[in-house]
Amino acid sequence: MKLFKRILIVLLSVFTILLLLVYFSTFHPSDLESVQVKCEEGAPSLESSEPIKVLSWNVQYFAGRNRVFWYDVPDETGPDTGPSKEEIKSTLKKVASVILERDPDFVLFQEVDDGAKKTYSENQSERIMPLLSDRYPCQTEAFYWKAGFVPHPKIMGSVGMKLTIFSKYKILSATRHQLPTPPADPITKQLQLKRAILEASIDVKDKKPLILLNTHLDAFSMGTDTMQRQVAFIENLLDKLDSEKLEWILAGDFNLLPPGFSRKQLHPNGAFFYSDDEEIAPLFKKWDSTASVEELNGPNREKFYTHVPNDPQIAKPDRTIDYIFYSKGITKKEYLVLREGEASESSDHLPLEAVFSLESR
């Protein structure tokens, strides 16, 4: 009995030490916190009478299109764990070329690495900014994955991933909203992604600020209610902004199929990652999307596909999982998914571009 107690004490001590090591090497954001804004002196305010162009893009940590990563197939047997330095350099140039050509007022990126072993511990925001010809005097960002060491056999090192917003116009403030996380054991909970919404308040002349919201919802939460909880969180946030009579634009990678789009339309490897619950439906019911449910399920739905799976059994755009929603006081002028050239060569997601007017409908 004494030996058993000693073994138990040793095991508990080891577990406690392990838990403390994990805790102090991982990221513990508050539910709501202010984040840094970098703005050059003299950054202009937005003119409410001018059209504004927004570009949203999951850039897949600038890895390009030549890899099948371990998580890209359901059994996690993808051969690759990260891109080469040459691939990152090439993709940074391609993404910057698209941005310079399309010349959006606001750029919302998802999956930007910072301090991750697989991308050589580089801050990818700092790498791309010099390629954008000083067009964006303001920027803000928020981490949603950060740890000194993740002991997954395909990672075995540091991770760092963030949302970023680049702006031609003055950002007054920025806030990180913590989204609900998937259920997990105490250690996994510390190491997993802590997905978020990055909110930026844009200065508008003679009007209330315009609110930009950038997000990336969970990707591997099958069998849980995580997606319902994350969408409900977004719904509550948008309701609050509406009650404050603030105009807003929400964009990002939602990792959810459109309402009415059956996952049976997908290759089984793609269908594996989704449920039949239409979790995103509450957002479509209450607010406008740049592509309607009818368009996303209609005869021309392929032009709205945003995801190009790395899985070699698919390897072509086959679904829409990225969206832009906007408040009722904003008018959509144009919307397209950029499907050609460097836009199609840079990521497993295609960039979304929308032009809006802040003038009343």
PDB file of C-alpha atoms in Angstrom, residues 54-57 98 102 289-291 295-296 300-308 317-324 334-341 343-344 348-355:
ATOM      1  CA  VAL A  54     -12.288  44.880 -48.893  1.00  0.00           C
ATOM      2  CA  LEU A  55     -10.146  41.834 -49.645  1.00  0.00           C
ATOM      3  CA  SER A  56     -10.260  38.795 -47.342  1.00  0.00           C
ATOM      4  CA  TRP A  57      -7.880  35.862 -47.765  1.00  0.00           C
ATOM      5  CA  VAL A  98      -2.420  40.378 -56.079  1.00  0.00           C
ATOM      6  CA  ARG A 102      -6.461  44.795 -56.838  1.00  0.00           C
ATOM      7  CA  SER A 289     -23.782  38.063 -47.405  1.00  0.00           C
ATOM      8  CA  THR A 290     -21.918  39.223 -50.496  1.00  0.00           C
ATOM      9  CA  ALA A 291     -23.138  36.005 -52.149  1.00  0.00           C
ATOM     10  CA  GLU A 295     -26.240  32.142 -55.611  1.00  0.00           C
ATOM     11  CA  LEU A 296     -24.176  29.759 -53.477  1.00  0.00           C
ATOM     12  CA  ASN A 300     -23.213  29.344 -61.205  1.00  0.00           C
ATOM     13  CA  ARG A 301     -22.184  28.353 -57.675  1.00  0.00           C
ATOM     14  CA  GLU A 302     -18.694  27.310 -58.800  1.00  0.00           C
ATOM     15  CA  LYS A 303     -17.676  30.942 -59.307  1.00  0.00           C
ATOM     16  CA  PHE A 304     -18.210  31.450 -55.561  1.00  0.00           C
ATOM     17  CA  TYR A 305     -16.116  28.454 -54.438  1.00  0.00           C
ATOM     18  CA  THR A 306     -13.354  29.650 -52.121  1.00  0.00           C
ATOM     19  CA  HIS A 307     -11.527  26.482 -51.063  1.00  0.00           C
ATOM     20  CA  VAL A 308      -9.007  24.549 -53.168  1.00  0.00           C
ATOM     21  CA  PRO A 317     -12.137  24.470 -55.990  1.00  0.00           C
ATOM     22  CA  ASP A 318     -15.143  22.483 -54.770  1.00  0.00           C
ATOM     23  CA  ARG A 319     -16.828  24.430 -51.932  1.00  0.00           C
ATOM     24  CA  THR A 320     -17.517  27.810 -50.368  1.00  0.00           C
ATOM     25  CA  ILE A 321     -16.355  28.159 -46.761  1.00  0.00           C
ATOM     26  CA  ASP A 322     -15.146  31.792 -46.744  1.00  0.00           C
ATOM     27  CA  TYR A 323     -17.674  34.635 -46.522  1.00  0.00           C
ATOM     28  CA  ILE A 324     -18.218  38.362 -46.176  1.00  0.00           C
ATOM     29  CA  GLU A 334     -19.483  44.388 -56.372  1.00  0.00           C
ATOM     30  CA  TYR A 335     -18.337  40.957 -55.243  1.00  0.00           C
ATOM     31  CA  LEU A 336     -16.113  38.294 -56.752  1.00  0.00           C
ATOM     32  CA  VAL A 337     -13.820  35.457 -55.806  1.00  0.00           C
ATOM     33  CA  LEU A 338     -10.436  35.884 -57.490  1.00  0.00           C
ATOM     34  CA  ARG A 339      -9.889  32.599 -59.310  1.00  0.00           C
ATOM     35  CA  GLU A 340      -7.119  33.199 -61.835  1.00  0.00           C
ATOM     36  CA  GLY A 341      -3.336  33.629 -61.962  1.00  0.00           C
ATOM     37  CA  ALA A 343      -4.586  34.417 -56.727  1.00  0.00           C
ATOM     38  CA  SER A 344      -5.101  30.715 -57.493  1.00  0.00           C
ATOM     39  CA  ASP A 348      -5.627  26.523 -50.500  1.00  0.00           C
ATOM     40  CA  HIS A 349      -8.139  29.396 -50.293  1.00  0.00           C
ATOM     41  CA  LEU A 350      -9.010  31.958 -52.934  1.00  0.00           C
ATOM     42  CA  PRO A 351      -9.221  35.668 -52.070  1.00  0.00           C
ATOM     43  CA  LEU A 352     -12.627  37.345 -51.704  1.00  0.00           C
ATOM     44  CA  GLU A 353     -13.052  40.909 -52.961  1.00  0.00           C
ATOM     45  CA  ALA A 354     -16.051  43.155 -52.290  1.00  0.00           C
ATOM     46  CA  VAL A 355     -16.804  46.811 -52.940  1.00  0.00           C
TER      47      VAL A 355
END
